[in-house]
Amino acid sequence: MALKGKMVIGQSGGPTAVINQSLVGAVLAARGQENITGILGAHHGIAGIMKEDFIDLTTQSVDDLETLAATPAAGLGSVRLKPGKAECERVFEVFKKNDVRYFFYIGGNDSAETAHIIAEMAKEANYDFCTIHIPKTIDNDLRVTDHCPGYASAAKFVALAFMGDDRDNAALAGIKINVVMGRDAGFLTAASALARQDEGDGPHLIYVPERTFDVAQFQSDVKAAMAKYGRCVVAVSEGITNADGQPVMTSGERDSHGNLQLSGSGALGDFLSGKVKEAYAGETVRVRADTFGYLQRSFPSIVSEVDAREARMVGKHAVEHAVATAEPGSVAIRRLSSSPYASECFITPLSTVAREATELKDEYINEAGNDVTQAWVDYAAPLVGDLPKMGKLF
Amino acid sequence: MALKGKMVIGQSGGPTAVINQSLVGAVLAARGQENITGILGAHHGIAGIMKEDFIDLTTQSVDDLETLAATPAAGLGSVRLKPGKAECERVFEVFKKNDVRYFFYIGGNDSAETAHIIAEMAKEANYDFCTIHIPKTIDNDLRVTDHCPGYASAAKFVALAFMGDDRDNAALAGIKINVVMGRDAGFLTAASALARQDEGDGPHLIYVPERTFDVAQFQSDVKAAMAKYGRCVVAVSEGITNADGQPVMTSGERDSHGNLQLSGSGALGDFLSGKVKEAYAGETVRVRADTFGYLQRSFPSIVSEVDAREARMVGKHAVEHAVATAEPGSVAIRRLSSSPYASECFITPLSTVAREATELKDEYINEAGNDVTQAWVDYAAPLVGDLPKMGKLF
């Protein structure tokens, strides 16, 4: 069945370095489709749709779109809103009113859930309509897909940051703690392991939210690394939790989803610095903590080539699939080979991606819970791509 | 007068992205000089010299040196040590014992001071000797020189970070505070202005240590920016001080120089976030703070081309000047033209660079003390070089 009508495309959740590649991939694919009679960009996602606040995406030059594709963050504006039934009804009403027949929502599992609810509403109302979720998240925590567009570029930033910071730490020895984004999944923190090129390179310890964080064990791990290397670089996820399941340290504030604010605060890093100083009470030791913060997801020019290509690909695939089949779904990526790296798109039902997220597999975390495994490196390295060689004299 | 003997080269103070360019520039220049009979790298600067802990720099392949040149931090290891008279005497003793006739010290004003003291000792002792200070600092606070190697690459990192973060802030509107390195001088924080490409782009407010920071004025500035732009990105130096001259917020710890620790802690960002929330008491407003931390000075692949070229040039010039004249001094950079950018090296007496530092000129700071001027942008932009164009839909 071929649908004819307008399309709406929106972006949701945290920005990434390549989310605009997906937008531009979808828009350029749509411009060639005669069944798509208008291309409306939702200004700030669902929030914009409810207000009928659209940006016409038929008028920009290809050059301008290519500049946008290479720009981080979310060109249409994003939103942190998990819409309830009333909001979804309003969205559906706007779609019907404007003869919108296609809806593409670029985001994570919450966005897939929104797409799913709206797809179900259309079905119930017998409104001919196709909703496609286009995956995006630096957290890499969507189910089904091998990995998520947006992740590899953020992972490249993290790997580069640790490569440089490890050299910095080698030049002025001490203990350095770097807090990496990741509330429930340690994919981004685990990418710090890609910084290692030679024996003794940091990070020397990696803590992910998939394992309970024990302060005493951490203190003892740091002391052991210091004894072995004379210095210590630590990667830690912002979302690490105590044995009771509570975040180790937050700013105390909650976001609009009711989640405790983890990013945009140096609280965890400063807390862990304090714990290390405690462990070295009386001794002089240089302890510093950095929280990478929002730089990880929106730094211009730090982009994985694989990520940029795949982000473009999922946007294009979404439109082509929708026009060809009118079947709702979520675009996912299948890895065909790691060396040389190759992948392809496929469609998975919205229900398989919506709502629940995934996390690091057990085989990617070492037994002590303070590092990753070679299996992890084999998984992540092809996504991030080549990294510069660090020169060393000692 | 031609001196014949060994040379020692060392790196001191905070690492930069291009300090190894200066090292490699000096080493390659020295390898061609028959009056230089040995090239000794001081492992961790002055601290290594006192222990006669040297790395032989005659054996590495040119390829390996080029890899090192492109690697951030300090390949020889660095040190934070302002040596007293006894330490300088020990250094001088080691130099005499090893027939060292040339000493090249890559660092900031403290390193120039060390070089100066040792040069004076040699003169008093009638020991034929030449000391050259090779400038390096991301702070850009050395006197005489137009600018300092290491600065422009860190400035490029800051500009890129603000470009991306401004897009992130446009996508999910709110108040974002970014804390940038700079204890006494605002050069690096001021570089955030280079992120602006279009009307309304952030940073919307810039605070440097050259002006007293007033919390109430800051709160009122943020509110005014929010009213005008619907969002607000703030750049603030870690070293901003209150009217009493004390840092606005620190971790409370002091470093080996007795300076309060400013970097490697999220304390200032979190404090300013709190002050903004106070100003909006009762209202819902999204406030986040990131502290860029050590990433600014050691991020691989974010390098200004001008900076890399000049860092190489000052290292080479130091050796050529020393061999040709045996006159001590500090290498400085003279800007010949901003468009197209051109520069040359010259030698200035060590006393003109040692000890005291410089700061942002008045003409670079706006009257309200919350932004920089066009004169600043004209000064800084040619050093940082081309930045990617950010694509926008609104």
Coordinates of N, CA, C and O in Angstrom, one line a residue, chain B residues 130-271:
Chain B
C130 N 75.2 28.7 27.6 CA 74.1 29.5 27.0 C 72.8 28.9 27.4 O 72.5 27.7 27.1
T131 N 71.9 29.7 28.0 CA 70.6 29.2 28.4 C 69.5 29.9 27.5 O 69.5 31.2 27.5
I132 N 68.7 29.1 26.9 CA 67.6 29.7 26.2 C 66.2 29.2 26.7 O 66.0 28.0 26.9
H133 N 65.4 30.2 27.0 CA 64.0 29.8 27.4 C 63.1 29.7 26.1 O 63.1 30.6 25.3
I134 N 62.4 28.6 26.0 CA 61.5 28.4 24.8 C 60.1 28.6 25.3 O 59.7 27.8 26.2
P135 N 59.3 29.5 24.8 CA 58.0 29.8 25.4 C 57.0 28.8 25.2 O 56.9 28.2 24.1
K136 N 56.2 28.6 26.2 CA 55.1 27.6 26.1 C 54.1 27.9 27.2 O 54.5 28.0 28.3
T137 N 52.8 28.2 26.9 CA 51.8 28.2 27.9 C 50.4 28.4 27.2 O 50.2 29.2 26.3
I138 N 49.5 27.5 27.6 CA 48.1 27.7 27.1 C 47.5 29.0 27.7 O 46.5 29.5 27.2
D139 N 48.1 29.6 28.7 CA 47.6 30.8 29.4 C 47.8 32.0 28.5 O 47.2 33.0 28.7
N140 N 48.8 32.0 27.6 CA 49.2 33.1 26.8 C 49.6 34.3 27.6 O 49.4 35.4 27.1
D141 N 50.2 34.1 28.7 CA 50.5 35.2 29.6 C 51.9 35.7 29.7 O 52.3 36.3 30.7
L142 N 52.7 35.3 28.7 CA 54.1 35.7 28.8 C 54.3 37.2 28.2 O 53.6 37.5 27.3
R143 N 55.2 37.9 28.8 CA 55.4 39.3 28.4 C 56.2 39.3 27.1 O 56.8 38.2 26.7
V144 N 56.3 40.4 26.4 CA 57.1 40.6 25.2 C 56.5 40.0 23.9 O 56.2 40.6 22.9
T145 N 56.4 38.7 24.0 CA 55.9 37.9 22.8 C 54.4 38.3 22.4 O 53.6 38.7 23.3
D146 N 54.1 38.3 21.1 CA 52.8 38.6 20.7 C 51.8 37.6 21.3 O 50.6 37.9 21.6
H147 N 52.2 36.3 21.3 CA 51.4 35.3 21.9 C 52.3 34.1 22.2 O 53.5 34.1 21.7
C148 N 51.8 33.1 22.8 CA 52.6 32.0 23.3 C 52.3 30.7 22.6 O 51.1 30.3 22.5
P149 N 53.3 29.9 22.1 CA 53.0 28.6 21.6 C 52.2 27.7 22.6 O 52.6 27.8 23.8
G150 N 51.3 27.0 22.2 CA 50.4 26.2 23.1 C 49.1 26.9 23.3 O 48.0 26.2 23.5
Y151 N 49.1 28.2 23.2 CA 47.8 28.9 23.5 C 46.8 28.7 22.4 O 45.6 28.3 22.7
A152 N 47.2 28.8 21.1 CA 46.2 28.8 20.0 C 45.5 27.4 19.9 O 44.3 27.4 19.5
S153 N 46.2 26.4 20.2 CA 45.6 25.1 20.1 C 44.5 24.9 21.3 O 43.4 24.4 21.0
A154 N 44.9 25.3 22.5 CA 43.9 25.3 23.5 C 42.7 26.2 23.2 O 41.6 25.9 23.5
A155 N 43.0 27.4 22.6 CA 42.0 28.3 22.3 C 41.0 27.7 21.2 O 39.8 27.9 21.2
K156 N 41.6 26.9 20.3 CA 40.8 26.3 19.3 C 39.9 25.2 20.0 O 38.7 25.1 19.6
F157 N 40.4 24.5 20.9 CA 39.6 23.6 21.7 C 38.4 24.3 22.3 O 37.3 23.9 22.2
V158 N 38.7 25.4 23.0 CA 37.7 26.2 23.7 C 36.6 26.7 22.7 O 35.4 26.6 22.9
A159 N 37.1 27.2 21.5 CA 36.2 27.8 20.5 C 35.3 26.7 20.0 O 34.1 26.8 19.9
L160 N 35.9 25.5 19.7 CA 35.1 24.4 19.1 C 34.1 23.9 20.2 O 32.9 23.6 19.9
A161 N 34.6 23.8 21.4 CA 33.7 23.3 22.5 C 32.5 24.2 22.6 O 31.3 23.8 22.8
F162 N 32.7 25.5 22.6 CA 31.6 26.5 22.7 C 30.7 26.5 21.4 O 29.5 26.6 21.5
M163 N 31.3 26.2 20.3 CA 30.4 26.1 19.1 C 29.4 25.0 19.2 O 28.3 25.1 18.9
G164 N 30.0 23.8 19.6 CA 29.1 22.7 19.7 C 28.1 22.8 20.9 O 26.9 22.5 20.8
D165 N 28.6 23.3 22.0 CA 27.8 23.5 23.2 C 26.7 24.5 22.9 O 25.6 24.4 23.5
D166 N 27.0 25.5 22.1 CA 26.0 26.5 21.8 C 24.8 25.8 21.0 O 23.7 26.2 21.2
R167 N 25.2 25.0 20.1 CA 24.2 24.2 19.3 C 23.4 23.3 20.3 O 22.2 23.2 20.1
D168 N 24.1 22.7 21.2 CA 23.4 21.8 22.2 C 22.4 22.6 23.0 O 21.3 22.2 23.2
N169 N 22.9 23.8 23.4 CA 22.0 24.7 24.2 C 20.8 25.2 23.4 O 19.8 25.5 23.9
A170 N 21.0 25.4 22.1 CA 19.9 25.9 21.2 C 18.9 24.7 21.1 O 17.7 25.0 20.9
A171 N 19.4 23.5 21.1 CA 18.5 22.3 20.9 C 17.7 22.1 22.1 O 16.5 21.7 22.0
L172 N 18.3 22.2 23.3 CA 17.6 22.0 24.6 C 17.9 23.3 25.4 O 18.8 23.3 26.1
A173 N 17.0 24.3 25.2 CA 17.3 25.6 25.8 C 17.4 25.6 27.3 O 16.7 24.8 28.0
G174 N 18.3 26.4 27.8 CA 18.5 26.6 29.2 C 19.7 27.5 29.5 O 20.1 28.2 28.6
I175 N 20.2 27.4 30.7 CA 21.4 28.2 31.0 C 22.6 27.2 31.2 O 22.5 26.3 31.9
K176 N 23.6 27.5 30.5 CA 24.8 26.6 30.5 C 26.0 27.5 30.8 O 26.3 28.4 30.2
I177 N 26.7 27.0 31.9 CA 27.9 27.7 32.3 C 29.1 26.8 32.0 O 29.1 25.6 32.4
N178 N 30.1 27.3 31.3 CA 31.3 26.6 31.1 C 32.5 27.2 31.7 O 32.8 28.4 31.4
V179 N 33.2 26.5 32.6 CA 34.4 27.0 33.3 C 35.7 26.7 32.5 O 35.9 25.5 32.2
V180 N 36.4 27.7 32.1 CA 37.6 27.6 31.3 C 38.8 27.8 32.1 O 38.8 28.6 33.0
M181 N 40.0 27.2 31.7 CA 41.2 27.4 32.5 C 41.7 28.8 32.4 O 41.5 29.5 31.4
G182 N 42.4 29.2 33.4 CA 43.0 30.6 33.4 C 42.9 31.2 34.8 O 41.9 31.6 35.3
R183 N 44.1 31.1 35.5 CA 44.1 31.6 36.9 C 44.1 33.1 37.0 O 43.2 33.7 37.7
D184 N 45.0 33.7 36.3 CA 45.1 35.2 36.4 C 44.8 35.9 35.1 O 44.6 37.1 35.1
A185 N 44.8 35.2 34.0 CA 44.6 35.8 32.7 C 43.4 35.1 32.0 O 43.3 33.9 32.0
G186 N 42.6 35.9 31.3 CA 41.4 35.4 30.6 C 41.6 35.1 29.2 O 40.6 34.9 28.5
F187 N 42.8 34.9 28.7 CA 43.0 34.7 27.2 C 42.2 33.5 26.7 O 41.6 33.5 25.7
L188 N 42.3 32.4 27.5 CA 41.6 31.2 27.0 C 40.1 31.3 27.1 O 39.4 30.9 26.2
T189 N 39.6 31.9 28.1 CA 38.1 32.1 28.3 C 37.7 33.0 27.2 O 36.6 32.8 26.6
A190 N 38.5 34.1 26.9 CA 38.1 35.0 25.8 C 38.0 34.4 24.5 O 37.2 34.8 23.6
A191 N 38.7 33.3 24.3 CA 38.7 32.5 23.0 C 37.3 32.0 22.7 O 37.0 31.6 21.5
S192 N 36.5 31.8 23.7 CA 35.1 31.3 23.5 C 34.4 32.2 22.5 O 33.5 31.7 21.8
A193 N 34.8 33.5 22.5 CA 34.1 34.4 21.6 C 34.2 34.0 20.1 O 33.4 34.4 19.3
L194 N 35.3 33.3 19.8 CA 35.5 32.8 18.4 C 34.4 31.8 18.0 O 34.3 31.5 16.8
A195 N 33.7 31.3 18.9 CA 32.6 30.4 18.6 C 31.4 31.0 17.9 O 30.6 30.4 17.2
R196 N 31.3 32.3 18.0 CA 30.2 33.1 17.5 C 30.3 33.2 16.0 O 31.3 33.7 15.4
Q197 N 29.2 32.8 15.3 CA 29.2 32.9 13.8 C 28.0 33.8 13.3 O 28.1 34.4 12.3
D198 N 26.9 33.7 14.0 CA 25.7 34.5 13.7 C 25.2 35.2 14.9 O 25.4 34.8 16.0
E199 N 24.4 36.2 14.6 CA 23.7 37.0 15.7 C 23.0 36.0 16.6 O 22.3 35.1 16.1
G200 N 23.2 36.2 17.9 CA 22.5 35.3 18.9 C 23.2 34.1 19.3 O 22.9 33.4 20.3
D201 N 24.3 33.8 18.6 CA 25.2 32.7 19.0 C 25.8 32.9 20.4 O 26.2 34.1 20.7
G202 N 26.0 31.9 21.1 CA 26.7 32.0 22.4 C 28.2 31.9 22.1 O 28.6 31.5 21.0
P203 N 29.0 32.2 23.1 CA 28.6 32.5 24.5 C 28.0 33.9 24.6 O 28.4 34.8 23.9
H204 N 27.0 34.0 25.4 CA 26.3 35.3 25.5 C 26.9 36.2 26.6 O 26.7 37.4 26.7
L205 N 27.7 35.5 27.5 CA 28.4 36.3 28.5 C 29.8 35.7 28.7 O 30.0 34.5 28.7
I206 N 30.8 36.5 28.9 CA 32.2 36.1 29.1 C 32.8 36.8 30.3 O 32.8 38.1 30.3
Y207 N 33.2 36.1 31.3 CA 33.8 36.7 32.5 C 35.3 36.2 32.6 O 35.6 35.0 32.6
V208 N 36.2 37.2 32.8 CA 37.6 36.9 32.8 C 38.2 37.4 34.2 O 37.6 38.3 34.8
P209 N 39.3 36.9 34.6 CA 39.9 37.2 35.9 C 40.4 38.7 36.0 O 40.6 39.2 37.1
E210 N 40.5 39.3 34.8 CA 41.0 40.7 34.8 C 39.9 41.7 35.4 O 40.2 42.9 35.6
R211 N 38.7 41.2 35.5 CA 37.6 42.1 36.1 C 37.1 41.4 37.3 O 36.9 40.2 37.4
T212 N 36.8 42.2 38.3 CA 36.2 41.7 39.6 C 34.8 41.0 39.2 O 34.0 41.6 38.5
F213 N 34.6 39.9 39.8 CA 33.3 39.1 39.6 C 32.4 39.5 40.7 O 32.6 39.3 41.9
D214 N 31.2 39.9 40.3 CA 30.2 40.3 41.2 C 29.0 39.3 41.0 O 28.4 39.3 39.9
V215 N 28.7 38.5 42.0 CA 27.6 37.5 41.9 C 26.3 38.1 41.5 O 25.6 37.6 40.6
A216 N 25.9 39.2 42.1 CA 24.6 39.8 41.8 C 24.5 40.3 40.4 O 23.5 40.2 39.7
Q217 N 25.6 40.9 39.9 CA 25.7 41.4 38.5 C 25.6 40.2 37.6 O 24.9 40.3 36.6
F218 N 26.3 39.1 37.9 CA 26.2 37.9 37.1 C 24.8 37.4 37.0 O 24.3 37.1 35.9
Q219 N 24.1 37.3 38.1 CA 22.7 36.8 38.2 C 21.9 37.7 37.3 O 21.0 37.2 36.5
S220 N 22.1 39.0 37.3 CA 21.3 40.0 36.6 C 21.7 39.9 35.1 O 20.8 39.9 34.2
D221 N 22.9 39.7 34.8 CA 23.4 39.5 33.4 C 22.7 38.2 32.7 O 22.3 38.3 31.6
V222 N 22.7 37.2 33.5 CA 22.1 35.9 33.0 C 20.6 36.1 32.7 O 20.1 35.7 31.7
K223 N 19.9 36.8 33.6 CA 18.5 37.0 33.4 C 18.2 37.9 32.2 O 17.3 37.6 31.4
A224 N 19.1 38.9 32.0 CA 18.9 39.7 30.8 C 19.2 38.9 29.5 O 18.4 39.1 28.5
A225 N 20.2 38.1 29.5 CA 20.5 37.2 28.3 C 19.3 36.3 28.1 O 18.9 36.1 26.9
M226 N 18.8 35.7 29.1 CA 17.6 34.8 29.0 C 16.4 35.5 28.4 O 15.7 35.0 27.5
A227 N 16.2 36.7 28.8 CA 15.1 37.5 28.3 C 15.3 37.8 26.8 O 14.3 37.8 26.0
K228 N 16.5 38.0 26.4 CA 16.8 38.4 25.0 C 16.9 37.2 24.1 O 16.4 37.2 23.0
Y229 N 17.5 36.1 24.6 CA 17.8 34.9 23.7 C 16.9 33.7 24.0 O 16.9 32.7 23.2
G230 N 16.3 33.7 25.1 CA 15.6 32.5 25.5 C 16.5 31.4 26.0 O 16.0 30.2 26.3
R231 N 17.7 31.6 26.1 CA 18.7 30.7 26.5 C 20.0 31.5 26.8 O 20.1 32.7 26.5
C232 N 21.0 30.8 27.4 CA 22.2 31.6 27.8 C 23.4 30.7 28.0 O 23.3 29.7 28.8
V233 N 24.4 30.9 27.3 CA 25.7 30.2 27.4 C 26.7 31.2 28.0 O 26.9 32.3 27.5
V234 N 27.3 30.7 29.1 CA 28.3 31.6 29.8 C 29.7 31.0 29.8 O 29.8 29.8 30.0
A235 N 30.7 31.8 29.5 CA 32.1 31.4 29.6 C 32.7 32.1 30.8 O 32.5 33.3 30.9
V236 N 33.3 31.3 31.7 CA 33.9 32.0 32.9 C 35.2 31.4 33.2 O 35.4 30.2 33.1
S237 N 36.2 32.2 33.5 CA 37.5 31.8 33.9 C 37.5 31.1 35.2 O 36.9 31.6 36.1
E238 N 38.3 30.0 35.4 CA 38.4 29.4 36.7 C 38.9 30.3 37.8 O 38.7 30.2 38.9
G239 N 39.7 31.4 37.3 CA 40.3 32.2 38.3 C 39.6 33.5 38.6 O 40.2 34.4 39.2
I240 N 38.3 33.6 38.3 CA 37.6 34.9 38.6 C 37.6 35.1 40.2 O 37.6 34.2 40.9
T241 N 37.8 36.4 40.5 CA 37.9 36.7 41.9 C 36.8 37.7 42.4 O 36.3 38.5 41.6
N242 N 36.5 37.7 43.7 CA 35.6 38.6 44.3 C 36.3 40.0 44.4 O 37.5 40.1 44.2
A243 N 35.6 40.9 44.9 CA 36.1 42.3 45.1 C 37.3 42.3 46.1 O 38.2 43.1 46.0
D244 N 37.4 41.3 47.0 CA 38.5 41.2 47.9 C 39.7 40.5 47.3 O 40.7 40.3 48.0
G245 N 39.6 40.2 46.0 CA 40.8 39.6 45.3 C 40.9 38.1 45.5 O 41.8 37.4 45.0
Q246 N 40.0 37.5 46.3 CA 40.0 36.1 46.5 C 39.2 35.3 45.4 O 38.2 35.8 44.9
P247 N 39.7 34.1 45.0 CA 39.0 33.3 44.1 C 37.5 33.1 44.5 O 37.3 32.9 45.7
V248 N 36.6 33.2 43.5 CA 35.2 33.0 43.9 C 34.9 31.7 44.5 O 34.2 31.6 45.4
M249 N 35.6 30.6 44.0 CA 35.4 29.3 44.5 C 36.5 28.4 44.1 O 36.9 28.4 43.0
T250 N 37.0 27.6 45.0 CA 38.1 26.7 44.7 C 37.8 25.4 45.5 O 36.8 25.3 46.2
S251 N 38.6 24.4 45.2 CA 38.4 23.1 45.9 C 38.9 23.2 47.4 O 38.7 22.3 48.2
G252 N 39.6 24.3 47.7 CA 40.1 24.5 49.0 C 41.6 24.0 49.1 O 42.3 24.3 50.1
E253 N 42.0 23.2 48.2 CA 43.4 22.6 48.2 C 44.4 23.6 47.6 O 44.1 24.3 46.8
R254 N 45.6 23.5 48.1 CA 46.7 24.3 47.5 C 47.7 23.4 46.8 O 48.0 22.3 47.2
D255 N 48.3 23.9 45.7 CA 49.3 23.1 45.0 C 50.7 23.3 45.5 O 50.8 24.1 46.5
S256 N 51.7 22.8 44.9 CA 53.1 22.8 45.5 C 53.6 24.3 45.4 O 54.6 24.6 46.1
H257 N 53.0 25.1 44.6 CA 53.4 26.5 44.6 C 52.7 27.4 45.6 O 52.8 28.6 45.7
G258 N 51.8 26.7 46.4 CA 51.0 27.4 47.3 C 49.7 28.1 46.7 O 49.0 28.7 47.4
N259 N 49.5 27.8 45.4 CA 48.3 28.4 44.8 C 47.1 27.5 45.1 O 47.2 26.3 45.2
L260 N 46.0 28.1 45.3 CA 44.7 27.4 45.5 C 44.4 26.6 44.2 O 44.6 27.1 43.1
Q261 N 44.0 25.3 44.4 CA 43.7 24.5 43.3 C 42.4 25.0 42.6 O 41.4 25.1 43.2
L262 N 42.5 25.3 41.3 CA 41.3 25.7 40.6 C 40.9 24.6 39.6 O 39.7 24.3 39.5
S263 N 41.8 24.0 38.9 CA 41.4 23.0 37.9 C 41.3 21.6 38.5 O 41.7 21.4 39.7
G264 N 40.6 20.8 37.8 CA 40.4 19.4 38.3 C 39.4 19.3 39.4 O 39.5 18.4 40.3
S265 N 38.5 20.2 39.4 CA 37.4 20.3 40.4 C 36.2 21.0 39.7 O 36.4 21.9 39.0
G266 N 35.0 20.5 40.1 CA 33.8 21.2 39.5 C 33.2 22.2 40.4 O 32.1 22.7 40.2
A267 N 34.0 22.6 41.4 CA 33.4 23.5 42.5 C 32.9 24.8 42.0 O 31.8 25.2 42.4
L268 N 33.6 25.5 41.2 CA 33.2 26.8 40.7 C 31.9 26.7 39.9 O 31.0 27.5 40.0
G269 N 31.9 25.7 38.9 CA 30.7 25.6 38.1 C 29.5 25.3 38.9 O 28.4 25.8 38.7
D270 N 29.7 24.4 39.9 CA 28.5 24.0 40.7 C 28.0 25.2 41.5 O 26.8 25.4 41.8
F271 N 29.0 26.0 42.0 CA 28.7 27.2 42.8 C 27.9 28.2 42.0 O 26.8 28.7 42.4

